[in-house]
GROMACS .gro file of C-alpha atoms in nm:
model
  290
    1ALA     CA    1   0.151   2.468   4.131
    2MET     CA    2   0.004   2.348   3.796
    3TRP     CA    3  -0.193   2.082   3.985
    4ASP     CA    4  -0.329   2.358   4.218
    5ALA     CA    5  -0.426   2.565   3.911
    6LEU     CA    6  -0.619   2.279   3.779
    7GLY     CA    7  -0.790   2.229   4.102
    8GLN     CA    8  -0.941   2.581   4.095
    9PRO     CA    9  -1.318   2.615   4.057
   10ASP     CA   10  -1.285   2.796   3.721
   11ALA     CA   11  -1.024   2.539   3.579
   12THR     CA   12  -1.126   2.384   3.245
   13ILE     CA   13  -0.999   2.111   3.022
   14HIS     CA   14  -0.839   2.375   2.798
   15HIS     CA   15  -0.620   2.471   3.092
   16ALA     CA   16  -0.512   2.107   3.128
   17ALA     CA   17  -0.430   2.094   2.755
   18VAL     CA   18  -0.229   2.409   2.772
   19LEU     CA   19  -0.022   2.270   3.061
   20HIS     CA   20   0.009   1.915   2.943
   21SER     CA   21   0.346   1.941   2.773
   22GLY     CA   22   0.497   2.127   3.050
   23MET     CA   23   0.379   1.876   3.309
   24VAL     CA   24   0.522   1.589   3.104
   25GLN     CA   25   0.856   1.748   3.088
   26ILE     CA   26   0.853   1.826   3.461
   27TYR     CA   27   0.799   1.456   3.547
   28MET     CA   28   1.003   1.298   3.267
   29GLY     CA   29   1.279   1.545   3.197
   30SER     CA   30   1.369   1.743   2.877
   31ARG     CA   31   1.395   1.416   2.671
   32TYR     CA   32   1.040   1.314   2.761
   33TYR     CA   33   0.969   1.229   2.399
   34ARG     CA   34   1.231   0.947   2.407
   35GLN     CA   35   1.066   0.716   2.663
   36ASP     CA   36   1.344   0.461   2.620
   37GLN     CA   37   1.584   0.696   2.782
   38VAL     CA   38   1.371   0.758   3.084
   39SER     CA   39   1.485   0.565   3.402
   40PRO     CA   40   1.241   0.318   3.570
   41ALA     CA   41   1.282   0.504   3.886
   42MET     CA   42   1.178   0.840   3.722
   43ARG     CA   43   0.886   0.677   3.562
   44ASP     CA   44   0.762   0.514   3.873
   45GLU     CA   45   0.794   0.831   4.071
   46ALA     CA   46   0.603   1.019   3.801
   47ILE     CA   47   0.323   0.754   3.796
   48ASN     CA   48   0.293   0.775   4.182
   49LYS     CA   49   0.277   1.148   4.190
   50ILE     CA   50   0.025   1.182   3.909
   51THR     CA   51  -0.199   0.896   4.052
   52GLU     CA   52  -0.209   1.083   4.387
   53ARG     CA   53  -0.336   1.395   4.210
   54ALA     CA   54  -0.608   1.191   4.018
   55GLY     CA   55  -0.815   1.201   4.345
   56GLY     CA   56  -0.889   1.574   4.279
   57ASN     CA   57  -1.161   1.738   4.072
   58GLU     CA   58  -1.271   1.629   3.736
   59VAL     CA   59  -1.022   1.846   3.549
   60GLN     CA   60  -0.734   1.699   3.750
   61LYS     CA   61  -0.867   1.346   3.679
   62VAL     CA   62  -0.871   1.409   3.302
   63ALA     CA   63  -0.523   1.565   3.319
   64ALA     CA   64  -0.398   1.261   3.509
   65LEU     CA   65  -0.550   1.025   3.243
   66SER     CA   66  -0.375   1.212   2.965
   67LEU     CA   67  -0.040   1.237   3.142
   68LEU     CA   68  -0.030   0.873   3.239
   69THR     CA   69  -0.129   0.778   2.873
   70SER     CA   70   0.194   0.966   2.768
   71ILE     CA   71   0.407   0.808   3.036
   72ASP     CA   72   0.286   0.451   3.100
   73SER     CA   73   0.000   0.268   2.924
   74GLY     CA   74  -0.042   0.020   3.201
   75ALA     CA   75  -0.078   0.293   3.462
   76ALA     CA   76  -0.328   0.489   3.237
   77VAL     CA   77  -0.546   0.175   3.204
   78LYS     CA   78  -0.540   0.116   3.567
   79LEU     CA   79  -0.657   0.470   3.656
   80ALA     CA   80  -0.917   0.456   3.375
   81GLU     CA   81  -1.060   0.134   3.526
   82GLN     CA   82  -1.067   0.295   3.868
   83ILE     CA   83  -1.274   0.579   3.732
   84LEU     CA   84  -1.500   0.352   3.544
   85ALA     CA   85  -1.574   0.168   3.874
   86ASP     CA   86  -1.666   0.490   4.047
   87THR     CA   87  -2.043   0.523   3.997
   88GLY     CA   88  -2.035   0.875   4.120
   89ALA     CA   89  -1.809   0.993   3.829
   90SER     CA   90  -1.973   1.189   3.558
   91LYS     CA   91  -2.095   1.033   3.223
   92GLN     CA   92  -1.829   1.233   3.042
   93LEU     CA   93  -1.551   1.118   3.264
   94HIS     CA   94  -1.662   0.765   3.198
   95LEU     CA   95  -1.635   0.835   2.828
   96ASP     CA   96  -1.280   0.988   2.880
   97ALA     CA   97  -1.169   0.669   3.088
   98THR     CA   98  -1.313   0.437   2.820
   99ARG     CA   99  -1.121   0.623   2.550
  100VAL     CA  100  -0.803   0.589   2.732
  101ARG     CA  101  -0.855   0.226   2.781
  102LEU     CA  102  -0.900   0.166   2.420
  103VAL     CA  103  -0.605   0.385   2.321
  104SER     CA  104  -0.365   0.238   2.579
  105LEU     CA  105  -0.446  -0.129   2.559
  106THR     CA  106  -0.252  -0.364   2.326
  107LYS     CA  107  -0.422  -0.420   1.992
  108ALA     CA  108  -0.560  -0.765   2.086
  109ALA     CA  109  -0.696  -0.636   2.425
  110GLY     CA  110  -0.838  -0.322   2.263
  111LEU     CA  111  -1.016  -0.528   2.007
  112LYS     CA  112  -1.159  -0.755   2.261
  113LEU     CA  113  -1.278  -0.466   2.478
  114ALA     CA  114  -1.431  -0.279   2.176
  115SER     CA  115  -1.623  -0.587   2.067
  116GLU     CA  116  -1.766  -0.613   2.424
  117LEU     CA  117  -1.852  -0.252   2.427
  118LEU     CA  118  -2.071  -0.289   2.122
  119ALA     CA  119  -2.340  -0.432   2.365
  120ASP     CA  120  -2.301  -0.129   2.603
  121PRO     CA  121  -2.636   0.040   2.666
  122ARG     CA  122  -2.483   0.399   2.612
  123GLU     CA  123  -2.489   0.501   2.246
  124GLU     CA  124  -2.164   0.711   2.287
  125ILE     CA  125  -1.981   0.404   2.405
  126ARG     CA  126  -2.107   0.194   2.127
  127SER     CA  127  -2.012   0.449   1.870
  128MET     CA  128  -1.657   0.485   2.022
  129ALA     CA  129  -1.605   0.102   2.005
  130LEU     CA  130  -1.730   0.091   1.638
  131THR     CA  131  -1.492   0.367   1.549
  132TYR     CA  132  -1.204   0.175   1.709
  133LEU     CA  133  -1.291  -0.145   1.532
  134ALA     CA  134  -1.319   0.033   1.197
  135THR     CA  135  -1.020   0.269   1.217
  136GLY     CA  136  -0.811   0.191   1.521
  137THR     CA  137  -0.706   0.446   1.757
  138GLU     CA  138  -0.648   0.761   1.545
  139GLU     CA  139  -1.008   0.895   1.565
  140ILE     CA  140  -1.049   0.853   1.933
  141ARG     CA  141  -0.717   0.982   2.048
  142SER     CA  142  -0.843   1.313   2.213
  143LEU     CA  143  -1.018   1.396   2.525
  144ARG     CA  144  -1.296   1.641   2.486
  145GLU     CA  145  -1.121   1.768   2.166
  146GLU     CA  146  -0.866   1.937   2.373
  147LEU     CA  147  -0.610   1.677   2.506
  148TRP     CA  148  -0.437   1.466   2.245
  149LEU     CA  149  -0.359   1.114   2.376
  150THR     CA  150  -0.008   0.987   2.285
  151PRO     CA  151   0.043   0.641   2.424
  152ASN     CA  152   0.403   0.563   2.512
  153GLU     CA  153   0.344   0.213   2.355
  154SER     CA  154   0.139   0.239   2.031
  155ALA     CA  155  -0.126  -0.033   1.977
  156ALA     CA  156  -0.136   0.047   1.609
  157ASP     CA  157  -0.082  -0.226   1.368
  158ARG     CA  158  -0.095  -0.068   1.021
  159VAL     CA  159  -0.115  -0.289   0.717
  160SER     CA  160   0.130  -0.162   0.458
  161PHE     CA  161   0.266  -0.258   0.116
  162ASN     CA  162   0.605  -0.428   0.112
  163ASP     CA  163   0.794  -0.586  -0.171
  164GLY     CA  164   0.494  -0.591  -0.412
  165GLN     CA  165   0.253  -0.775  -0.163
  166PRO     CA  166  -0.120  -0.705  -0.166
  167MET     CA  167  -0.270  -0.529   0.129
  168VAL     CA  168  -0.526  -0.740   0.289
  169TYR     CA  169  -0.756  -0.627   0.579
  170SER     CA  170  -0.916  -0.878   0.810
  171PRO     CA  171  -1.231  -0.820   1.017
  172PRO     CA  172  -1.196  -0.785   1.388
  173PRO     CA  173  -1.234  -1.106   1.593
  174ARG     CA  174  -1.548  -1.156   1.797
  175VAL     CA  175  -1.756  -0.922   1.596
  176LYS     CA  176  -2.066  -1.090   1.435
  177PRO     CA  177  -2.213  -0.980   1.092
  178GLU     CA  178  -2.562  -0.939   1.254
  179GLN     CA  179  -2.423  -0.683   1.487
  180MET     CA  180  -2.300  -0.473   1.195
  181THR     CA  181  -2.619  -0.534   0.995
  182SER     CA  182  -2.840  -0.389   1.273
  183LEU     CA  183  -2.608  -0.084   1.280
  184LEU     CA  184  -2.657   0.005   0.910
  185ALA     CA  185  -2.967   0.201   1.027
  186ALA     CA  186  -2.781   0.384   1.303
  187LYS     CA  187  -2.882   0.743   1.372
  188ASN     CA  188  -2.516   0.848   1.338
  189PRO     CA  189  -2.445   0.817   0.959
  190ARG     CA  190  -2.079   0.762   1.029
  191ASP     CA  191  -2.152   0.465   1.250
  192ALA     CA  192  -2.357   0.326   0.978
  193ALA     CA  193  -2.075   0.376   0.734
  194TYR     CA  194  -1.821   0.192   0.970
  195ALA     CA  195  -2.069  -0.090   1.006
  196GLY     CA  196  -2.083  -0.120   0.629
  197TYR     CA  197  -1.710  -0.125   0.607
  198LEU     CA  198  -1.686  -0.406   0.880
  199LEU     CA  199  -1.946  -0.609   0.699
  200ALA     CA  200  -1.741  -0.587   0.379
  201LEU     CA  201  -1.436  -0.717   0.573
  202MET     CA  202  -1.650  -1.014   0.666
  203GLY     CA  203  -1.722  -1.079   0.285
  204LYS     CA  204  -2.077  -0.925   0.296
  205PRO     CA  205  -2.153  -0.629   0.066
  206ASP     CA  206  -2.484  -0.538   0.236
  207GLY     CA  207  -2.354  -0.202   0.370
  208LEU     CA  208  -2.125  -0.101   0.073
  209ASP     CA  209  -2.369   0.145  -0.062
  210VAL     CA  210  -2.414   0.298   0.281
  211LEU     CA  211  -2.035   0.342   0.317
  212ILE     CA  212  -1.999   0.489  -0.035
  213ALA     CA  213  -2.286   0.735   0.010
  214HIS     CA  214  -2.139   0.863   0.333
  215TRP     CA  215  -1.802   0.919   0.158
  216ARG     CA  216  -1.974   1.096  -0.128
  217GLY     CA  217  -2.096   1.354   0.129
  218LYS     CA  218  -1.740   1.399   0.273
  219PRO     CA  219  -1.513   1.343  -0.035
  220ASP     CA  220  -1.223   1.510   0.146
  221ASP     CA  221  -1.220   1.270   0.436
  222ASP     CA  222  -0.911   1.051   0.380
  223THR     CA  223  -1.030   0.799   0.645
  224LEU     CA  224  -1.356   0.740   0.469
  225ARG     CA  225  -1.188   0.723   0.126
  226ASN     CA  226  -0.950   0.453   0.243
  227LEU     CA  227  -1.232   0.255   0.396
  228VAL     CA  228  -1.430   0.261   0.062
  229ILE     CA  229  -1.123   0.132  -0.121
  230ARG     CA  230  -1.063  -0.142   0.127
  231ALA     CA  231  -1.437  -0.246   0.144
  232VAL     CA  232  -1.466  -0.262  -0.242
  233ALA     CA  233  -1.162  -0.476  -0.259
  234ALA     CA  234  -1.260  -0.691   0.029
  235VAL     CA  235  -1.586  -0.807  -0.146
  236ASN     CA  236  -1.423  -0.792  -0.500
  237ALA     CA  237  -1.710  -0.569  -0.615
  238ASP     CA  238  -1.625  -0.506  -0.979
  239ASP     CA  239  -1.947  -0.307  -1.016
  240LYS     CA  240  -1.805  -0.049  -0.764
  241VAL     CA  241  -1.476   0.001  -0.962
  242PRO     CA  242  -1.606   0.330  -1.103
  243VAL     CA  243  -1.609   0.463  -0.756
  244LEU     CA  244  -1.240   0.361  -0.724
  245GLU     CA  245  -1.161   0.530  -1.056
  246ALA     CA  246  -1.306   0.855  -0.923
  247ILE     CA  247  -1.091   0.820  -0.616
  248TYR     CA  248  -0.785   0.766  -0.819
  249GLY     CA  249  -0.851   1.078  -1.009
  250THR     CA  250  -0.834   1.279  -0.691
  251ILE     CA  251  -0.516   1.123  -0.551
  252LYS     CA  252  -0.286   1.114  -0.864
  253ASP     CA  253  -0.049   1.367  -0.700
  254GLU     CA  254  -0.024   1.166  -0.371
  255SER     CA  255   0.238   0.896  -0.447
  256TYR     CA  256   0.170   0.709  -0.114
  257SER     CA  257  -0.204   0.722  -0.158
  258VAL     CA  258  -0.171   0.576  -0.516
  259ARG     CA  259   0.050   0.303  -0.403
  260GLU     CA  260  -0.187   0.221  -0.118
  261LEU     CA  261  -0.488   0.220  -0.358
  262TYR     CA  262  -0.305  -0.009  -0.605
  263TRP     CA  263  -0.185  -0.277  -0.358
  264THR     CA  264  -0.528  -0.273  -0.177
  265ILE     CA  265  -0.711  -0.350  -0.504
  266ARG     CA  266  -0.442  -0.593  -0.624
  267PRO     CA  267  -0.632  -0.905  -0.513
  268MET     CA  268  -0.941  -0.804  -0.717
  269THR     CA  269  -1.022  -1.017  -1.015
  270GLY     CA  270  -1.300  -0.853  -1.207
  271GLU     CA  271  -1.256  -0.699  -1.555
  272LYS     CA  272  -1.288  -0.348  -1.446
  273ALA     CA  273  -1.056  -0.386  -1.162
  274LEU     CA  274  -0.788  -0.526  -1.396
  275LEU     CA  275  -0.828  -0.236  -1.624
  276LEU     CA  276  -0.798   0.006  -1.333
  277ARG     CA  277  -0.478  -0.161  -1.219
  278LYS     CA  278  -0.346  -0.137  -1.568
  279LYS     CA  279  -0.428   0.224  -1.590
  280VAL     CA  280  -0.244   0.297  -1.270
  281ARG     CA  281   0.059   0.104  -1.370
  282ASP     CA  282   0.066   0.282  -1.709
  283GLU     CA  283   0.027   0.623  -1.567
  284PHE     CA  284   0.219   0.590  -1.247
  285GLY     CA  285   0.484   0.342  -1.340
  286MET     CA  286   0.528  -0.004  -1.177
  287GLN     CA  287   0.870   0.103  -1.054
  288ASN     CA  288   0.700   0.387  -0.848
  289LEU     CA  289   0.437   0.153  -0.713
  290ARG     CA  290   0.691  -0.061  -0.513
   0.00000   0.00000   0.00000
């Protein structure tokens, strides 16, 4: 009945979002949130039934993409690739399918795909790929701002502090500095900022000012704030430490954020960076930073 409702001419993506949780429970049982407790037979049956329904209208296709992402990443990627191979599918549906691929693939496969998509003729696809390369899946995990994608196998690989070890971020493989340099003048200022961040991970400070300027316009954006910290640390830019000091002043009440700041800038060697680290230790306490 739910699929029939989504097949109606007046059905929208919002309807699919409202029905999403109920449909997952119907297919996977009341403990759908514990995928390890779902039998292979139940999973296979769900995949088959959802895939059959993916042949309907666009709303049903989007619903099927989101459901499969929650149930089986491999099946979600397979359906996404089928949609991308359909030249008759809408531009928006192709964007949805690309998003599902990036979110559902393993990190290594996702990075490879994203690097390839930087050469895509469609600006929206290039922007999505750049976002993934800079921030991972978090910012691309929704379909049309209605359906949240929750992969059953996360591709995330978060760098974290552990036993007093510095946090070091590496540039994505296959991405060339000249690609990012050309994007510093992108129409989308967020794309330009991400390009500046990725350049910094490659040891090139060329886009640092672009990234910092964009963050200054959105000082409450935690993602941009963290990228600024990582970029400054990556190029050991001691002249940009005042920016880090300003950030530190806004996060003093956030213990996790302070710890992340400290261990990210731990490899920096400049005089200003050393003084900032000392300030953090004195004010926060080394025992609280570990």
